[in-house]
């Protein structure tokens, strides 16, 4: 259903997307088709010798994107790039990003789209799944139609470290560095502005990138960041979704975080009932959609000998959770930030987002938080989408959209129900 709604909302926005004036026209090449190989089997995802000695953002490998990605509407070229990054323990690591060059660029703009792939399975990485994921392709296509270069990082890295905020933020930042290091090959114009965009699990990487960039990448200046369905506190998210339709995210989140912290992995696994261990670890090989179905409406606490709260209360786990799953303690985002959230979000409570934004606002952040009275977490993906694109368009033009605070912060209550409009239109058709 969400895919259908997004396609419909994209059609409604076509007039806006077509309004941009052309600047540079490119002729798409016709590279030979190469079947995509799942990341777990593809040697391209393997680090190069001595990569540890290179700087974060260094391009280690590059190839034309496998599969049909070069044929995506509006793309003149698409590349997979293996680059050096830094993991959650600040050790050298690698990740892959996919970069799209627009057929027509209307302004010097690079948008880094952090897709919500929400998986502890490396084969769910966007560099691979973009070939078949229509929902994710829509975000890329609409950005290309606006003449933007598009960067789509596998921000969980090659260990699929879902919910590991520091890894996700570093990998996002370094994917941008890698893109800029390829300026000549990609044809990125001088003065290219860079902005970040992500929803739900993609907002996790987006926010952590803005939070960490102050110290990790002071040379980067982001024009803005749009983040919706923000997962400000993963512990709170887990408590909210247990026993519900999104309970599978708890399992994937625990397994994903612990991939960055082996002692945490060992301890957590020791706390799971032996008869539940195989099923719990199945998320390492299951597609995210299948894992979510398998664990939906389950009491995840029952998988543990003494319950999940006891396991998460252990000092070794609490340290990793605080460092990687609770936003707001590593730095203050420098760019203007649009945060959009459904008041009735059933995955990530809006109170956590309000608390995070308030904390940033006290120390110089520039935020607009919109609180939408319509819909929940899934609906806000569609309902908030046009506002996010409007914001990105504005910051790429060197301005703030109407109603955005010139400095400081603002909180605005809105009622935007694109989902209901689309449903009504479909019923009337």
Short mmCIF file of C-alpha atoms in Angstrom, two decimals:
data_model
loop_
_atom_site.label_atom_id
_atom_site.label_comp_id
_atom_site.label_asym_id
_atom_site.label_seq_id
_atom_site.Cartn_x
_atom_site.Cartn_y
_atom_site.Cartn_z
CA UNK A 1 0.00 0.00 0.00
CA UNK A 2 2.77 2.44 0.92
CA UNK A 3 4.39 1.91 -2.47
CA UNK A 4 1.13 2.74 -4.24
CA UNK A 5 0.64 5.88 -2.16
CA UNK A 6 4.16 7.06 -2.86
CA UNK A 7 3.77 6.52 -6.59
CA UNK A 8 0.53 8.49 -6.53
CA UNK A 9 2.05 11.32 -4.51
CA UNK A 10 4.94 11.42 -6.96
CA UNK A 11 2.51 11.85 -9.85
CA UNK A 12 0.83 14.75 -8.04
CA UNK A 13 4.20 16.43 -7.65
CA UNK A 14 5.26 16.15 -11.28
CA UNK A 15 4.34 19.74 -12.11
CA UNK A 16 6.64 20.96 -9.37
CA UNK A 17 9.43 18.63 -10.39
CA UNK A 18 9.24 19.66 -14.02
CA UNK A 19 9.48 23.35 -13.23
CA UNK A 20 13.26 23.39 -12.90
CA UNK A 21 15.15 25.03 -15.76
CA UNK A 22 17.79 22.87 -17.48
CA UNK A 23 21.46 23.70 -17.07
CA UNK A 24 23.66 20.85 -18.30
CA UNK A 25 22.37 18.06 -20.55
CA UNK A 26 24.08 14.66 -20.58
CA UNK A 27 23.60 11.66 -22.83
CA UNK A 28 23.17 8.48 -20.80
CA UNK A 29 25.80 5.85 -21.71
CA UNK A 30 24.89 2.25 -22.41
CA UNK A 31 27.22 0.18 -20.22
CA UNK A 32 26.96 -3.60 -20.56
CA UNK A 33 24.42 -5.12 -18.20
CA UNK A 34 25.98 -6.95 -15.26
CA UNK A 35 23.84 -9.06 -12.96
CA UNK A 36 23.96 -7.69 -9.41
CA UNK A 37 25.53 -10.01 -6.85
CA UNK A 38 24.36 -9.96 -3.25
CA UNK A 39 26.84 -8.07 -1.03
CA UNK A 40 27.54 -11.14 1.10
CA UNK A 41 28.98 -12.83 -2.01
CA UNK A 42 30.29 -9.88 -4.02
CA UNK A 43 34.07 -9.31 -3.64
CA UNK A 44 33.54 -5.64 -4.50
CA UNK A 45 32.43 -5.12 -0.89
CA UNK A 46 35.74 -6.43 0.47
CA UNK A 47 38.26 -3.91 1.75
CA UNK A 48 41.42 -3.27 -0.25
CA UNK A 49 44.86 -3.99 1.23
CA UNK A 50 46.10 -1.28 3.60
CA UNK A 51 42.82 0.64 3.43
CA UNK A 52 43.35 1.49 7.10
CA UNK A 53 46.14 3.87 6.08
CA UNK A 54 43.86 6.01 3.92
CA UNK A 55 41.80 8.99 5.02
CA UNK A 56 38.05 8.71 5.67
CA UNK A 57 36.18 9.27 2.42
CA UNK A 58 38.97 7.86 0.26
CA UNK A 59 37.62 6.06 -2.81
CA UNK A 60 38.94 2.48 -2.74
CA UNK A 61 36.99 0.97 -5.66
CA UNK A 62 34.55 2.26 -8.25
CA UNK A 63 32.48 0.54 -10.93
CA UNK A 64 29.38 1.20 -13.03
CA UNK A 65 26.46 0.18 -10.84
CA UNK A 66 25.39 -3.39 -11.43
CA UNK A 67 21.90 -4.27 -12.57
CA UNK A 68 19.49 -1.72 -13.99
CA UNK A 69 20.47 1.32 -11.93
CA UNK A 70 21.92 3.23 -14.88
CA UNK A 71 18.50 2.88 -16.52
CA UNK A 72 16.68 4.65 -13.70
CA UNK A 73 14.68 7.57 -15.08
CA UNK A 74 16.73 10.74 -15.09
CA UNK A 75 20.10 9.06 -14.56
CA UNK A 76 22.96 9.64 -16.97
CA UNK A 77 25.22 7.32 -14.99
CA UNK A 78 25.29 5.33 -11.77
CA UNK A 79 28.32 4.10 -9.87
CA UNK A 80 29.02 1.83 -6.92
CA UNK A 81 31.83 3.15 -4.77
CA UNK A 82 33.69 1.37 -1.96
CA UNK A 83 35.15 3.95 0.38
CA UNK A 84 37.01 4.20 3.65
CA UNK A 85 34.97 5.11 6.72
CA UNK A 86 35.12 4.74 10.51
CA UNK A 87 33.08 2.38 12.65
CA UNK A 88 31.37 2.99 15.98
CA UNK A 89 34.58 2.28 17.88
CA UNK A 90 36.43 4.78 15.69
CA UNK A 91 38.36 2.07 13.89
CA UNK A 92 38.90 2.07 10.10
CA UNK A 93 36.15 0.37 8.13
CA UNK A 94 34.66 0.37 4.63
CA UNK A 95 31.22 0.93 3.17
CA UNK A 96 29.62 1.18 -0.27
CA UNK A 97 27.58 4.00 -1.73
CA UNK A 98 25.70 4.35 -5.00
CA UNK A 99 26.03 7.67 -6.81
CA UNK A 100 23.68 8.83 -9.56
CA UNK A 101 24.52 11.52 -12.11
CA UNK A 102 21.48 13.40 -13.46
CA UNK A 103 20.82 13.64 -17.18
CA UNK A 104 20.09 17.33 -16.64
CA UNK A 105 21.48 19.28 -13.71
CA UNK A 106 19.76 22.57 -12.98
CA UNK A 107 21.89 23.68 -10.07
CA UNK A 108 25.07 22.50 -8.33
CA UNK A 109 23.36 20.18 -5.84
CA UNK A 110 24.17 16.82 -4.26
CA UNK A 111 21.53 15.18 -2.07
CA UNK A 112 22.56 12.28 0.14
CA UNK A 113 19.49 10.09 0.60
CA UNK A 114 19.67 7.73 3.56
CA UNK A 115 17.11 5.04 2.80
CA UNK A 116 15.38 3.22 5.70
CA UNK A 117 16.47 -0.32 5.05
CA UNK A 118 16.26 -1.31 8.72
CA UNK A 119 18.02 -4.65 8.48
CA UNK A 120 20.71 -6.73 10.13
CA UNK A 121 21.19 -8.56 6.81
CA UNK A 122 23.91 -7.06 4.60
CA UNK A 123 22.06 -8.28 1.51
CA UNK A 124 19.41 -5.64 2.21
CA UNK A 125 21.95 -2.90 1.46
CA UNK A 126 20.56 -0.26 -0.95
CA UNK A 127 23.43 -0.70 -3.40
CA UNK A 128 21.91 -4.12 -4.10
CA UNK A 129 18.18 -3.74 -3.38
CA UNK A 130 17.75 -0.50 -5.33
CA UNK A 131 17.56 -2.70 -8.42
CA UNK A 132 14.14 -3.97 -7.36
CA UNK A 133 12.87 -1.59 -4.65
CA UNK A 134 10.37 0.70 -6.41
CA UNK A 135 9.72 2.70 -3.24
CA UNK A 136 13.39 3.62 -2.86
CA UNK A 137 13.81 4.24 -6.58
CA UNK A 138 11.07 6.88 -6.37
CA UNK A 139 13.16 8.99 -3.98
CA UNK A 140 16.12 8.79 -6.35
CA UNK A 141 14.07 9.44 -9.50
CA UNK A 142 12.38 12.53 -8.09
CA UNK A 143 15.73 13.94 -7.01
CA UNK A 144 17.26 13.28 -10.42
CA UNK A 145 14.29 14.99 -12.09
CA UNK A 146 15.14 18.09 -10.09
CA UNK A 147 18.63 17.98 -11.55
CA UNK A 148 20.34 16.86 -8.37
CA UNK A 149 23.25 14.47 -8.09
CA UNK A 150 22.20 11.68 -5.73
CA UNK A 151 24.26 9.76 -3.19
CA UNK A 152 22.70 6.67 -1.55
CA UNK A 153 25.02 5.15 1.07
CA UNK A 154 24.89 1.70 2.61
CA UNK A 155 25.30 3.51 5.91
CA UNK A 156 25.03 0.36 8.03
CA UNK A 157 28.33 -0.75 6.51
CA UNK A 158 29.35 -4.23 5.46
CA UNK A 159 28.31 -5.67 8.84
CA UNK A 160 24.72 -4.40 8.53
CA UNK A 161 24.98 -2.48 11.79
CA UNK A 162 21.35 -1.42 12.00
CA UNK A 163 20.73 1.16 14.80
CA UNK A 164 24.46 1.78 15.35
CA UNK A 165 24.29 5.56 15.18
CA UNK A 166 27.98 6.41 15.14
CA UNK A 167 28.74 3.93 12.36
CA UNK A 168 25.73 5.16 10.40
CA UNK A 169 26.70 8.80 10.80
CA UNK A 170 30.33 8.23 9.89
CA UNK A 171 29.40 6.16 6.84
CA UNK A 172 26.99 8.85 5.67
CA UNK A 173 29.56 11.61 6.09
CA UNK A 174 32.27 9.62 4.35
CA UNK A 175 29.98 8.75 1.45
CA UNK A 176 29.63 12.49 0.88
CA UNK A 177 33.39 12.89 1.12
CA UNK A 178 33.83 10.09 -1.42
CA UNK A 179 31.32 11.74 -3.76
CA UNK A 180 33.15 15.05 -3.56
CA UNK A 181 36.46 13.28 -4.10
CA UNK A 182 34.98 12.04 -7.39
CA UNK A 183 33.99 15.55 -8.44
CA UNK A 184 35.85 15.43 -11.76
CA UNK A 185 34.65 11.95 -12.76
CA UNK A 186 31.04 12.71 -11.83
CA UNK A 187 31.03 16.19 -13.31
CA UNK A 188 30.02 17.82 -10.04
CA UNK A 189 30.03 21.58 -10.65
CA UNK A 190 32.13 23.92 -8.57
CA UNK A 191 30.24 25.28 -5.61
CA UNK A 192 28.03 22.21 -5.31
CA UNK A 193 25.82 22.40 -2.24
CA UNK A 194 25.25 19.22 -0.23
CA UNK A 195 22.14 18.33 1.77
CA UNK A 196 20.98 15.26 3.67
CA UNK A 197 17.58 13.54 3.54
CA UNK A 198 16.20 10.54 5.41
CA UNK A 199 13.04 9.14 6.95
CA UNK A 200 12.68 6.66 9.85
CA UNK A 201 15.77 4.41 9.76
CA UNK A 202 17.16 6.83 7.20
CA UNK A 203 16.64 9.70 9.62
CA UNK A 204 18.83 7.84 12.10
CA UNK A 205 21.82 8.05 9.77
CA UNK A 206 20.93 11.59 8.70
CA UNK A 207 20.76 12.96 12.24
CA UNK A 208 23.88 11.18 13.39
CA UNK A 209 25.74 12.58 10.40
CA UNK A 210 24.78 16.15 11.32
CA UNK A 211 25.58 15.51 14.97
CA UNK A 212 28.99 13.96 14.35
CA UNK A 213 30.12 16.21 11.49
CA UNK A 214 31.02 19.06 13.82
CA UNK A 215 34.07 17.16 15.04
CA UNK A 216 34.44 14.33 12.52
CA UNK A 217 34.18 16.41 9.34
CA UNK A 218 34.54 20.11 10.17
CA UNK A 219 35.48 20.83 6.54
CA UNK A 220 32.03 19.82 5.31
CA UNK A 221 29.28 22.40 5.17
CA UNK A 222 25.84 20.94 4.66
CA UNK A 223 23.25 23.28 3.17
CA UNK A 224 20.52 21.58 5.19
CA UNK A 225 19.10 18.31 6.46
CA UNK A 226 15.54 16.98 6.21
CA UNK A 227 14.74 14.19 8.63
CA UNK A 228 11.34 12.65 9.27
CA UNK A 229 10.08 10.01 11.69
CA UNK A 230 13.21 10.65 13.75
CA UNK A 231 14.41 7.80 15.97
CA UNK A 232 15.82 9.98 18.73
CA UNK A 233 16.01 7.24 21.37
CA UNK A 234 16.18 3.60 20.25
CA UNK A 235 15.48 2.29 23.76
CA UNK A 236 12.23 4.22 23.74
CA UNK A 237 11.44 2.89 20.26
CA UNK A 238 11.94 -0.69 21.42
CA UNK A 239 9.66 -0.20 24.40
CA UNK A 240 7.02 1.32 22.13
CA UNK A 241 6.96 -1.35 19.44
CA UNK A 242 7.29 -4.57 21.47
CA UNK A 243 4.26 -6.85 21.00
CA UNK A 244 3.17 -4.79 17.99
CA UNK A 245 3.44 -4.95 14.20
CA UNK A 246 6.96 -3.47 14.22
CA UNK A 247 8.39 -5.75 16.94
CA UNK A 248 10.81 -7.32 14.47
CA UNK A 249 12.80 -4.09 14.45
CA UNK A 250 13.82 -4.85 18.04
CA UNK A 251 15.53 -8.08 17.04
CA UNK A 252 17.21 -6.55 13.99
CA UNK A 253 18.23 -3.53 16.07
CA UNK A 254 19.87 -5.58 18.80
CA UNK A 255 21.70 -7.81 16.33
CA UNK A 256 22.69 -4.80 14.22
CA UNK A 257 24.09 -2.76 17.10
CA UNK A 258 25.99 -5.69 18.54
CA UNK A 259 27.83 -6.21 15.24
CA UNK A 260 29.82 -3.11 16.20
CA UNK A 261 30.49 -4.31 19.74
CA UNK A 262 31.51 -8.01 19.95
CA UNK A 263 31.36 -8.12 23.79
CA UNK A 264 27.78 -6.86 23.57
CA UNK A 265 26.96 -9.54 20.99
CA UNK A 266 28.44 -12.26 23.22
CA UNK A 267 26.60 -11.04 26.31
CA UNK A 268 23.23 -10.59 24.63
CA UNK A 269 23.37 -14.03 23.03
CA UNK A 270 24.18 -15.53 26.43
CA UNK A 271 20.96 -14.01 27.77
CA UNK A 272 18.69 -15.52 25.12
CA UNK A 273 16.91 -18.78 25.88
CA UNK A 274 18.76 -21.58 24.02
CA UNK A 275 15.61 -22.67 22.22
CA UNK A 276 15.16 -19.13 20.86
CA UNK A 277 18.71 -18.43 19.72
CA UNK A 278 18.48 -19.75 16.16
CA UNK A 279 15.30 -17.83 15.44
CA UNK A 280 16.69 -14.65 17.00
CA UNK A 281 19.80 -14.78 14.80
CA UNK A 282 17.77 -15.58 11.69
CA UNK A 283 17.58 -11.82 11.02
CA UNK A 284 21.18 -12.03 9.81
CA UNK A 285 19.97 -13.85 6.70
CA UNK A 286 16.31 -12.87 6.36
CA UNK A 287 15.18 -9.99 4.14
CA UNK A 288 13.93 -7.16 6.35
CA UNK A 289 10.34 -7.56 5.17
CA UNK A 290 10.35 -11.26 6.05
CA UNK A 291 11.95 -10.63 9.45
CA UNK A 292 9.34 -8.01 10.24
CA UNK A 293 6.53 -10.43 9.43
CA UNK A 294 8.12 -13.27 11.38
CA UNK A 295 8.44 -11.26 14.60
CA UNK A 296 5.32 -9.11 14.26
CA UNK A 297 3.13 -9.03 17.38
CA UNK A 298 5.65 -11.14 19.31
CA UNK A 299 6.76 -10.38 22.84
CA UNK A 300 10.49 -10.04 22.21
CA UNK A 301 11.18 -9.92 25.94
CA UNK A 302 10.10 -13.57 26.12
CA UNK A 303 13.11 -14.54 24.01
CA UNK A 304 15.38 -13.68 26.96
CA UNK A 305 16.04 -15.76 30.07
CA UNK A 306 15.31 -12.85 32.42
CA UNK A 307 13.51 -10.56 30.00
CA UNK A 308 14.87 -7.92 27.66
CA UNK A 309 15.03 -5.16 30.28
CA UNK A 310 17.48 -7.14 32.41
CA UNK A 311 19.70 -7.84 29.40
CA UNK A 312 19.71 -4.21 28.27
CA UNK A 313 20.46 -3.00 31.82
CA UNK A 314 23.88 -4.66 31.89
CA UNK A 315 26.65 -1.99 31.99
CA UNK A 316 28.37 -3.26 28.83
CA UNK A 317 25.11 -2.99 26.89
CA UNK A 318 24.12 0.35 28.42
CA UNK A 319 27.43 1.89 27.36
CA UNK A 320 26.93 0.87 23.73
CA UNK A 321 23.30 2.02 23.78
CA UNK A 322 24.21 5.42 25.16
CA UNK A 323 27.04 5.96 22.70
CA UNK A 324 25.18 4.77 19.59
CA UNK A 325 21.43 4.83 20.10
CA UNK A 326 20.58 8.04 21.93
CA UNK A 327 20.91 11.22 19.90
CA UNK A 328 22.01 14.62 21.08
CA UNK A 329 25.26 14.05 22.95
CA UNK A 330 27.98 14.18 20.28
CA UNK A 331 27.60 17.66 18.82
CA UNK A 332 25.10 20.28 17.68
CA UNK A 333 24.04 20.11 14.01
CA UNK A 334 25.32 23.15 12.13
CA UNK A 335 22.97 23.20 9.10
CA UNK A 336 19.31 24.19 9.19
CA UNK A 337 17.23 21.10 9.96
CA UNK A 338 13.66 20.29 9.00
CA UNK A 339 12.32 17.64 11.37
CA UNK A 340 8.85 16.37 10.51
CA UNK A 341 6.92 13.94 12.65
CA UNK A 342 3.43 12.53 13.14
CA UNK A 343 1.95 13.33 16.54
CA UNK A 344 0.51 9.81 16.62
CA UNK A 345 3.68 8.05 15.49
CA UNK A 346 3.41 4.50 16.79
CA UNK A 347 7.10 3.66 16.29
CA UNK A 348 9.10 6.58 17.64
CA UNK A 349 7.29 8.76 20.20
CA UNK A 350 7.10 12.43 19.32
CA UNK A 351 8.00 13.36 22.90
CA UNK A 352 11.53 12.04 22.29
CA UNK A 353 11.85 14.20 19.17
CA UNK A 354 10.55 17.27 20.98
CA UNK A 355 13.07 16.70 23.76
CA UNK A 356 15.94 16.32 21.28
CA UNK A 357 15.01 19.44 19.32
CA UNK A 358 14.60 21.45 22.54
CA UNK A 359 18.07 20.36 23.67
CA UNK A 360 19.62 21.48 20.40
CA UNK A 361 17.71 24.74 20.41
CA UNK A 362 19.15 25.64 23.80
CA UNK A 363 22.67 25.51 22.35
CA UNK A 364 22.29 27.24 19.00
CA UNK A 365 20.58 24.74 16.69
CA UNK A 366 18.49 25.94 13.74
CA UNK A 367 15.41 23.70 13.55
CA UNK A 368 11.87 23.67 12.30
CA UNK A 369 9.87 20.84 13.86
CA UNK A 370 6.48 20.17 12.29
CA UNK A 371 4.00 18.09 14.26
CA UNK A 372 1.45 16.54 11.96
CA UNK A 373 -1.91 15.65 13.52
CA UNK A 374 -2.72 13.33 10.59
CA UNK A 375 -1.57 9.75 10.29
CA UNK A 376 1.14 7.74 11.97
CA UNK A 377 4.67 6.62 11.18
CA UNK A 378 4.03 5.06 7.76
CA UNK A 379 1.64 7.80 6.64
CA UNK A 380 4.08 10.58 7.54
CA UNK A 381 6.55 9.10 5.07
CA UNK A 382 4.10 10.24 2.39
CA UNK A 383 2.48 13.18 4.17
CA UNK A 384 5.77 14.93 4.92
CA UNK A 385 7.49 14.16 1.65
CA UNK A 386 6.60 17.31 -0.30
CA UNK A 387 7.65 19.59 2.56
CA UNK A 388 11.00 17.78 2.64
CA UNK A 389 11.53 18.30 -1.10
CA UNK A 390 10.47 21.95 -0.79
CA UNK A 391 13.00 22.42 1.99
CA UNK A 392 15.79 20.74 0.03
CA UNK A 393 15.00 22.79 -3.07
CA UNK A 394 15.24 25.99 -1.04
CA UNK A 395 18.54 25.22 0.67
CA UNK A 396 20.07 24.16 -2.64
CA UNK A 397 19.16 27.64 -3.89
CA UNK A 398 20.92 29.18 -0.91
CA UNK A 399 17.78 30.23 0.95
CA UNK A 400 15.42 28.98 3.62
CA UNK A 401 11.83 28.10 2.73
CA UNK A 402 9.05 30.44 3.76
CA UNK A 403 8.26 30.11 7.45
CA UNK A 404 11.60 28.56 8.39
CA UNK A 405 13.32 30.47 11.23
CA UNK A 406 16.32 32.48 10.07
CA UNK A 407 18.02 31.41 13.28
CA UNK A 408 16.95 29.55 16.37
CA UNK A 409 14.04 27.17 16.30
CA UNK A 410 10.32 26.94 15.68
CA UNK A 411 7.71 24.27 16.31
CA UNK A 412 4.66 24.22 14.06
CA UNK A 413 1.49 22.16 14.31
CA UNK A 414 0.18 21.08 10.91
CA UNK A 415 -2.49 18.85 9.44
CA UNK A 416 -1.28 17.39 6.17
CA UNK A 417 -3.11 14.25 5.05
CA UNK A 418 -1.90 13.38 1.56
CA UNK A 419 -2.67 9.73 2.27
CA UNK A 420 -6.36 10.49 2.85
CA UNK A 421 -6.48 12.64 -0.29
CA UNK A 422 -4.99 9.85 -2.37
CA UNK A 423 -7.33 7.28 -0.86
CA UNK A 424 -10.33 9.49 -1.61
CA UNK A 425 -9.15 10.05 -5.17
CA UNK A 426 -8.69 6.31 -5.67
CA UNK A 427 -12.16 5.60 -4.29
CA UNK A 428 -13.70 8.16 -6.62
CA UNK A 429 -11.92 6.83 -9.69
#
